Amino acid sequence: MGLVPIILFLVMLALLKCSPMLSAYTSLGIAILLNFIVKEWRMPVTGVIGSIIEGFAVAWMPIGLVVIAAIFAYELSVKTGEINVIKKMLGNITTDKRAQALILAWGFGGFIEGVAGYGTAVAIPAAIMVSLGFNPLNAAIICLIANTTPTAFGTVGLPVTTMSSLLGLSPNEISFFVSLLLWPIMFVIPFILVKMANNERKEGSKAFGDGIIPVIVASIIGYSMQPLIAKTTGAELPTILSSLLAMVLMIGAVKIFIKEKKNTEKHPVTLKEGVLAWLPYILMVVLIVGTSPVVHTVHELLEHTNSVFNFTFGNSSAFRDINGEIAKANVTFKWLLAPGIPIIAATIIAGFFQKAKVKDMISVFKDTVKHKFSSIAVIMGIVALSVVMKHSGMINSIADGFVQIMGKNFPLISPFLGTIGTFVTGSDLSSNLLFGNLQYNVAEGLKAGHQPLKELFIASNTAGATGGKMISPQNIAIAASTVGLMGKEGDMLRTTLKYSLIYAIVLGLIVFVGSVIV
């Protein structure tokens, strides 16, 4: 019964083609109703209200702020005209839409995910791709599918480092298992992206002809370094370093193997012009990495700006944690450490260098907030749904049901729990926090005291969570909002859902084999 709100949301959005707003808030209403009907899930009215307010707050910070920040950066580049320089530079590299999709969505998007996360890896590349002439729906779906495997080590490895710390497991071993589980999928995703990007070319063009295979191979070589990076450095750098390497190799392959048409006009861009155009994104990387755990001193100093809120209204005894036990129910808001503020700061600083007027920056920011308010209202409903399901114990009931049904065959559905977690919460980290302890406890039950199996199951949850990103209503809402296609979320979900299911099944088979080996 705990699956009812999730199934309802899927049916309304994908099959009945209801609006995201109606789907989200109807599902939220059903979850609240179930809370009062089913005794083991029952929270008092004030507990339900507290959960909804918590969901609304989290929807704005960090999720909503990141959406606004990413779109603000893009819109200001349009206002200043710097987006035209970026388009020229990318056009000078190649006019081949397949290669552009790989470089932007798979390479640059992976890098942004590794540095920032929180939807930026969908919003920023999708906005640039639309400006390059991509069909908005196609650009959004390409970025959603690309924003999968990189998220395992997103936001400087937070999904892995958090769980390894909470459970006393080795972050390097978990990271290594994650990278091995995702390795086969990394070989497939570039081919899917190229196939989809080929829709942007003239009819009859071969998806895998005209020199694109070496570019795909270059991207695979770059991302194939993840197991080595993970084993040696841990969770913080695999996505960042491998995506950078993939981008460099792809650009090199494009220059060598993709032949531009003879009448293709080149638009020379000076070094100064290029640096100025990309300055907002360069500063984003500097500020986000500079305030991340990688720079421990600065990160520790800025942690004092965090605020902790308790939304239980005195009903903490009614809230559940990932074990179904009484939750602390404190929520930490990272005002300066979440990506939103660094992205806005980077955009403003770059704006001054680009000679943008203060009144123009204020105007663009106000317009961005105004135009994206309805999108964030949808995200508010989705996050509130996830929080109500979490605190009432519905999520835990879903997981327990799977365990009871599968028994020793649990490894087959271990990644699927991660997928469900990300679908509901929109975050790999949140998915791990929801189901991490359960995965740990099941591993202990199957092989008592065997650390490698525990690390494998946590890695399985993390890997499965990456497949849930492409169907996460929050991520889809961000994509739709970015490319201006609010109301088309159902179309996006119908496309990505089939890939997500195959993704989880393949991972389940790999984890099952792995559980026998370890």
XYZ file of C-alpha atoms in Angstrom:
518
model
C 0.000 0.000 0.000
C 2.990 2.290 0.573
C 3.546 2.330 -3.195
C 0.094 3.810 -3.890
C 1.180 7.513 -3.902
C 4.149 6.720 -6.165
C 2.092 4.612 -8.585
C -0.645 7.258 -8.640
C 1.889 9.950 -9.498
C 3.316 7.837 -12.338
C -0.102 6.994 -13.752
C -1.396 10.573 -13.595
C 1.751 12.085 -15.112
C 2.752 9.493 -17.718
C -0.514 7.758 -18.684
C -3.334 10.202 -17.947
C -1.150 13.155 -18.991
C -2.261 15.252 -16.043
C -0.292 18.374 -15.200
C 2.733 17.936 -12.907
C 1.100 20.275 -10.401
C -2.102 18.209 -10.201
C -0.169 14.912 -10.157
C 2.152 16.026 -7.350
C -0.462 17.510 -5.049
C -3.018 14.744 -5.648
C -0.374 12.155 -4.722
C 0.553 14.225 -1.678
C -3.121 14.276 -0.635
C -3.368 10.477 -0.975
C -0.187 10.026 1.089
C -1.676 12.217 3.826
C -4.919 10.224 3.703
C -3.020 6.915 4.009
C -1.128 8.385 6.947
C -4.391 8.619 8.895
C -5.897 5.347 7.623
C -2.978 2.979 8.271
C -2.241 2.800 11.996
C 1.477 2.005 11.727
C 2.041 5.112 9.604
C -0.108 7.472 11.637
C 1.329 10.899 12.465
C -0.762 13.574 14.213
C -2.075 16.496 12.189
C 0.719 18.745 13.444
C 3.264 16.107 12.388
C 1.807 16.025 8.872
C 1.817 19.828 8.704
C 5.430 19.856 9.893
C 6.402 17.340 7.189
C 4.733 19.431 4.481
C 6.446 22.625 5.654
C 9.772 20.778 5.751
C 9.210 19.589 2.182
C 8.305 23.085 0.998
C 11.389 24.543 2.702
C 13.765 21.963 1.228
C 12.190 22.499 -2.199
C 13.344 26.112 -2.037
C 16.674 25.490 -0.363
C 18.734 24.008 -1.932
C 16.724 22.734 -4.929
C 14.777 25.831 -5.963
C 17.709 28.151 -5.382
C 19.918 26.012 -7.637
C 17.299 26.130 -10.418
C 17.035 29.920 -10.111
C 20.826 30.303 -9.916
C 21.494 28.159 -12.999
C 18.828 29.910 -15.086
C 20.004 33.326 -13.824
C 23.528 32.497 -15.057
C 22.196 31.510 -18.450
C 19.769 34.433 -18.835
C 22.439 36.974 -17.871
C 24.750 35.494 -20.512
C 21.925 36.051 -23.010
C 21.499 39.631 -21.811
C 25.210 40.406 -22.100
C 25.549 38.547 -25.381
C 28.247 36.243 -23.996
C 26.141 33.192 -24.863
C 26.820 34.012 -28.510
C 30.563 33.697 -27.865
C 30.008 30.308 -26.204
C 27.949 29.205 -29.203
C 30.707 30.359 -31.554
C 33.352 28.457 -29.581
C 31.322 25.244 -29.532
C 30.499 25.732 -33.196
C 34.197 26.164 -33.934
C 34.886 22.838 -32.224
C 32.132 21.155 -34.221
C 28.726 21.803 -35.720
C 27.907 18.106 -35.384
C 24.967 17.936 -32.988
C 25.936 14.431 -31.850
C 29.383 15.583 -30.764
C 27.927 18.716 -29.172
C 25.532 16.561 -27.140
C 28.369 14.324 -25.949
C 30.633 17.223 -25.009
C 27.917 19.273 -23.282
C 25.550 16.733 -21.709
C 27.920 13.822 -21.070
C 31.238 15.627 -20.524
C 30.483 19.124 -19.232
C 27.293 17.938 -17.514
C 29.234 15.193 -15.735
C 31.791 17.735 -14.564
C 29.093 20.101 -13.247
C 27.446 17.145 -11.457
C 30.729 16.209 -9.814
C 31.264 19.751 -8.621
C 27.759 20.944 -7.754
C 24.896 18.486 -8.279
C 21.373 19.488 -7.222
C 20.044 19.680 -10.790
C 22.751 21.994 -12.163
C 24.071 19.260 -14.471
C 20.691 19.172 -16.213
C 19.821 22.867 -16.134
C 23.076 24.400 -17.399
C 23.898 22.047 -20.331
C 20.243 21.901 -21.427
C 20.029 25.695 -21.566
C 23.217 25.919 -23.671
C 22.060 23.114 -25.996
C 18.759 24.879 -26.680
C 20.699 28.049 -27.491
C 22.712 25.986 -30.023
C 19.508 25.020 -31.829
C 18.594 21.694 -30.211
C 14.918 20.805 -29.971
C 14.050 21.703 -26.335
C 12.377 18.353 -25.564
C 15.249 16.407 -27.084
C 17.835 18.506 -25.228
C 16.038 17.937 -21.920
C 15.816 14.152 -22.392
C 19.458 13.909 -23.512
C 20.583 15.784 -20.386
C 18.338 13.650 -18.130
C 19.815 10.406 -19.488
C 23.353 11.794 -19.316
C 22.813 12.870 -15.704
C 22.850 9.314 -14.372
C 26.173 7.564 -13.757
C 28.011 10.828 -12.878
C 25.621 11.426 -9.960
C 27.057 8.531 -7.932
C 29.977 10.804 -7.064
C 28.039 14.053 -7.452
C 28.569 17.098 -5.245
C 32.173 16.054 -4.558
C 31.221 12.472 -3.640
C 28.637 13.342 -0.988
C 26.330 10.301 -1.506
C 29.213 7.899 -0.782
C 31.167 9.829 1.850
C 28.035 10.456 3.916
C 27.061 6.784 4.073
C 30.597 5.502 4.633
C 30.904 7.877 7.580
C 27.509 6.966 9.067
C 28.052 3.211 8.744
C 31.782 3.015 9.423
C 32.637 1.547 6.008
C 35.561 2.289 3.688
C 34.719 5.131 1.247
C 37.397 3.882 -1.150
C 35.963 0.351 -1.261
C 32.381 1.577 -1.691
C 33.542 3.982 -4.417
C 35.408 1.170 -6.164
C 32.329 -1.081 -6.094
C 30.123 1.768 -7.375
C 32.444 2.455 -10.298
C 32.608 -1.249 -11.194
C 28.811 -1.607 -11.075
C 28.351 1.411 -13.341
C 31.219 0.571 -15.682
C 29.151 -1.461 -18.211
C 26.461 1.244 -18.277
C 29.065 3.932 -19.019
C 29.820 2.056 -22.236
C 26.181 2.202 -23.352
C 25.001 5.716 -22.445
C 27.099 7.587 -25.074
C 25.534 5.457 -27.816
C 22.030 6.331 -26.545
C 22.902 10.040 -26.446
C 24.297 9.961 -29.977
C 21.214 8.117 -31.261
C 18.952 10.778 -29.717
C 21.109 13.690 -30.871
C 20.986 12.329 -34.409
C 17.341 13.457 -34.492
C 18.729 17.000 -34.765
C 20.419 16.189 -38.094
C 18.831 16.027 -41.512
C 16.630 13.033 -42.235
C 18.516 9.974 -43.418
C 21.743 10.786 -41.544
C 23.393 7.740 -40.015
C 23.561 7.999 -36.234
C 26.918 6.259 -35.955
C 28.574 7.386 -39.155
C 30.700 10.383 -40.120
C 33.439 9.884 -37.525
C 31.354 9.860 -34.323
C 32.513 6.403 -33.129
C 36.019 7.624 -32.142
C 34.376 10.440 -30.158
C 32.205 7.903 -28.331
C 35.277 5.758 -27.656
C 37.124 8.828 -26.343
C 34.311 9.505 -23.858
C 34.327 5.868 -22.735
C 38.090 5.924 -22.195
C 37.737 9.064 -20.063
C 34.992 7.682 -17.844
C 36.660 4.253 -17.684
C 39.258 5.784 -15.383
C 36.686 5.957 -12.566
C 37.539 2.604 -10.903
C 41.219 3.582 -10.705
C 40.425 7.061 -9.372
C 37.877 5.682 -6.901
C 40.214 2.994 -5.575
C 43.093 5.426 -5.046
C 41.414 8.668 -3.985
C 37.924 7.781 -2.721
C 34.580 9.342 -3.652
C 35.393 13.020 -4.096
C 37.132 13.022 -7.498
C 36.021 10.127 -9.774
C 33.329 12.087 -11.629
C 35.242 15.386 -11.699
C 38.503 13.963 -13.059
C 36.996 11.372 -15.422
C 34.584 13.901 -16.986
C 37.414 16.399 -17.519
C 39.498 13.697 -19.186
C 36.500 12.626 -21.282
C 35.937 16.204 -22.487
C 39.589 16.677 -23.476
C 39.674 13.344 -25.323
C 36.340 13.995 -27.056
C 37.409 17.423 -28.308
C 40.635 15.882 -29.612
C 38.714 13.096 -31.341
C 36.290 15.597 -32.881
C 39.146 17.590 -34.366
C 40.745 14.479 -35.851
C 37.824 12.342 -37.005
C 34.791 14.560 -37.656
C 35.073 16.352 -40.951
C 33.266 19.658 -41.106
C 31.518 20.689 -44.300
C 33.728 22.772 -46.574
C 31.354 25.722 -46.477
C 31.209 25.707 -42.668
C 31.974 29.225 -41.501
C 34.356 29.603 -38.581
C 33.966 32.457 -36.115
C 37.329 33.329 -34.553
C 37.208 33.964 -30.811
C 40.134 35.524 -28.961
C 41.418 34.056 -25.707
C 40.110 37.067 -23.789
C 36.656 36.768 -25.334
C 36.549 33.040 -24.569
C 37.607 33.434 -20.943
C 35.090 36.252 -20.397
C 32.253 34.199 -21.903
C 33.032 31.130 -19.797
C 33.964 33.161 -16.686
C 30.665 32.497 -14.822
C 31.180 28.730 -15.166
C 34.888 28.953 -14.344
C 34.068 30.909 -11.179
C 31.289 28.437 -10.307
C 33.834 25.636 -10.275
C 36.319 27.713 -8.254
C 33.741 28.777 -5.650
C 31.991 25.417 -5.323
C 35.216 23.400 -5.082
C 36.727 26.113 -2.875
C 33.900 25.798 -0.355
C 33.622 22.007 -0.575
C 35.218 19.454 1.808
C 38.172 19.325 -0.600
C 39.288 22.680 0.860
C 38.776 21.622 4.447
C 39.712 24.900 6.181
C 37.289 27.058 4.189
C 34.523 24.433 4.342
C 34.858 24.132 8.114
C 34.770 27.922 8.528
C 31.617 28.297 6.405
C 29.846 25.450 8.206
C 29.148 27.985 10.947
C 26.730 29.719 8.555
C 24.528 26.605 8.433
C 21.144 26.720 10.151
C 19.365 23.789 11.772
C 15.559 23.697 11.907
C 13.167 21.247 13.511
C 9.795 20.920 11.763
C 8.177 18.433 14.154
C 6.208 21.011 16.167
C 6.829 18.894 19.253
C 5.889 15.631 17.514
C 9.354 14.153 16.935
C 8.104 10.894 18.467
C 5.796 10.502 15.450
C 8.502 11.008 12.849
C 10.392 7.991 11.472
C 13.949 7.672 10.275
C 15.383 5.157 7.786
C 15.024 2.370 10.365
C 11.391 3.196 11.077
C 12.497 4.458 14.494
C 11.981 7.838 16.127
C 13.811 10.472 14.074
C 15.817 13.450 15.214
C 13.984 15.324 12.449
C 16.494 18.171 12.279
C 17.063 19.684 8.848
C 20.288 21.550 8.065
C 20.182 24.414 5.595
C 23.591 25.136 4.070
C 23.200 28.752 3.044
C 26.716 29.212 1.655
C 27.835 25.607 1.152
C 24.975 24.494 -1.107
C 25.650 25.279 -4.799
C 22.961 27.961 -5.184
C 24.734 30.915 -3.539
C 28.168 30.151 -5.081
C 26.532 29.981 -8.539
C 24.746 33.316 -8.020
C 27.944 34.885 -6.648
C 29.957 33.571 -9.613
C 27.381 34.959 -12.039
C 27.389 38.408 -10.416
C 31.193 38.627 -10.207
C 31.507 37.534 -13.833
C 28.773 40.016 -14.751
C 30.899 42.906 -13.505
C 33.863 41.684 -15.587
C 31.527 41.382 -18.571
C 30.434 44.999 -17.947
C 26.824 44.077 -17.166
C 24.881 46.887 -15.509
C 23.694 46.345 -11.935
C 20.119 47.243 -12.875
C 20.227 44.627 -15.661
C 21.481 41.939 -13.276
C 18.713 42.782 -10.796
C 16.114 42.786 -13.569
C 17.252 39.432 -14.960
C 17.267 37.880 -11.477
C 13.755 39.158 -10.678
C 12.415 37.882 -14.016
C 14.037 34.488 -13.422
C 12.385 34.110 -10.005
C 9.039 35.240 -11.404
C 9.096 32.891 -14.386
C 10.311 29.864 -12.420
C 7.938 30.202 -9.468
C 5.372 27.784 -10.930
C 8.126 25.236 -11.600
C 9.314 25.435 -8.016
C 5.704 25.106 -6.819
C 5.638 21.695 -8.543
C 8.929 20.749 -6.892
C 7.464 21.818 -3.518
C 4.639 19.318 -3.922
C 7.006 16.524 -4.946
C 9.437 17.076 -2.075
C 6.580 17.387 0.432
C 5.286 14.015 -0.823
C 8.698 12.427 -0.238
C 9.005 13.899 3.270
C 5.506 12.752 4.312
C 6.274 9.241 3.017
C 9.596 9.207 4.849
C 8.412 10.483 8.236
C 5.250 8.365 8.262
C 7.265 5.195 7.614
C 5.810 4.419 4.165
C 9.247 4.303 2.525
C 10.505 1.889 5.160
C 7.435 -0.315 4.678
C 8.096 -0.476 0.928
C 11.676 -1.589 1.549
C 10.677 -4.174 4.165
C 8.122 -5.611 1.765
C 10.757 -6.102 -0.906
C 13.071 -7.824 1.577
C 10.360 -10.238 2.732
C 9.409 -11.131 -0.839
C 12.943 -11.616 -2.183
C 14.787 -13.260 0.719
C 18.237 -14.493 -0.416
C 17.537 -13.141 -3.891
C 17.508 -9.624 -2.443
C 20.641 -8.576 -4.428
C 18.498 -8.662 -7.580
C 16.350 -5.807 -6.299
C 18.958 -4.051 -4.151
C 19.670 -1.383 -6.834
C 15.934 -0.982 -7.450
C 15.530 0.368 -3.909
C 18.077 3.036 -4.761
C 16.103 3.846 -7.906
C 12.872 4.208 -5.921
C 14.647 6.355 -3.358
C 15.873 8.804 -5.983
C 12.547 8.778 -7.788
C 10.811 9.848 -4.585
C 13.437 12.254 -3.204
C 15.260 13.447 -6.325
C 18.651 12.896 -4.722
C 21.235 10.092 -4.620
C 22.237 11.234 -1.160
C 18.652 11.184 0.105
C 18.131 7.747 -1.442
C 21.177 6.461 0.439
C 19.946 8.023 3.653
C 16.532 6.400 3.161
C 17.709 2.883 2.378
C 21.361 2.746 3.407
C 20.781 1.209 6.817
C 18.362 -1.329 5.377
C 20.937 -2.419 2.763
C 23.535 -2.681 5.536
C 21.247 -4.763 7.757
C 20.259 -7.139 4.939
C 23.949 -7.700 4.136
C 24.589 -8.470 7.805
C 21.722 -10.971 7.766
C 23.012 -12.731 4.665
C 26.689 -12.833 5.704
C 27.203 -11.776 9.307
C 30.290 -9.642 9.868
C 31.262 -9.643 6.171
C 32.269 -6.050 5.354
C 32.673 -6.448 1.556
C 29.009 -7.462 1.150
C 27.891 -4.429 3.172
C 30.059 -2.185 1.006
C 28.666 -3.846 -2.129
C 25.048 -3.287 -1.048
C 25.686 0.380 -0.195
C 27.365 0.710 -3.594
C 24.363 -1.051 -5.144
C 21.965 1.461 -3.595
C 24.163 4.326 -4.810
C 24.417 2.903 -8.337
C 20.678 2.177 -8.490
C 19.982 5.710 -7.326
C 21.789 7.072 -10.381
C 19.264 5.329 -12.637
C 16.453 6.989 -10.710
C 17.720 10.481 -11.567
C 16.370 10.328 -15.107
C 12.836 9.570 -13.866
C 12.896 11.726 -10.750
C 9.976 14.175 -10.978
C 12.188 16.829 -9.372
C 14.900 16.405 -11.992
C 12.338 16.279 -14.797
C 10.701 19.450 -13.460
C 14.109 21.169 -13.481
C 14.708 20.067 -17.085
C 11.248 21.150 -18.219
C 11.585 24.494 -16.477
C 15.020 25.118 -17.981
C 14.020 24.510 -21.606
C 10.605 26.163 -21.260
C 8.471 23.035 -21.583
C 6.386 23.014 -18.406
C 3.524 20.598 -19.020
C 5.671 18.223 -21.088
C 7.047 16.342 -18.071
C 4.919 13.304 -18.911
C 6.530 13.060 -22.355
C 9.973 13.145 -20.771
C 9.033 10.514 -18.187
C 7.614 8.139 -20.808
C 10.938 8.240 -22.649
C 13.258 7.929 -19.659
C 11.195 5.337 -17.740
C 12.073 2.456 -20.083
C 15.770 3.255 -19.817
C 15.554 3.466 -16.038
C 13.900 0.045 -15.737
C 16.520 -1.618 -17.961
C 19.211 0.221 -15.995
C 17.946 -1.214 -12.670
C 17.558 -4.750 -14.071
C 21.113 -4.798 -15.451
C 22.482 -3.496 -12.154
C 20.476 -6.113 -10.240
C 22.061 -8.917 -12.241
C 25.553 -7.488 -11.716
C 24.975 -7.055 -7.963
C 23.626 -10.626 -7.705
C 26.794 -11.993 -9.318
C 28.897 -9.692 -7.164
C 27.197 -10.858 -3.957
C 28.230 -14.427 -4.780
C 31.831 -13.445 -5.543
C 32.488 -11.237 -2.504
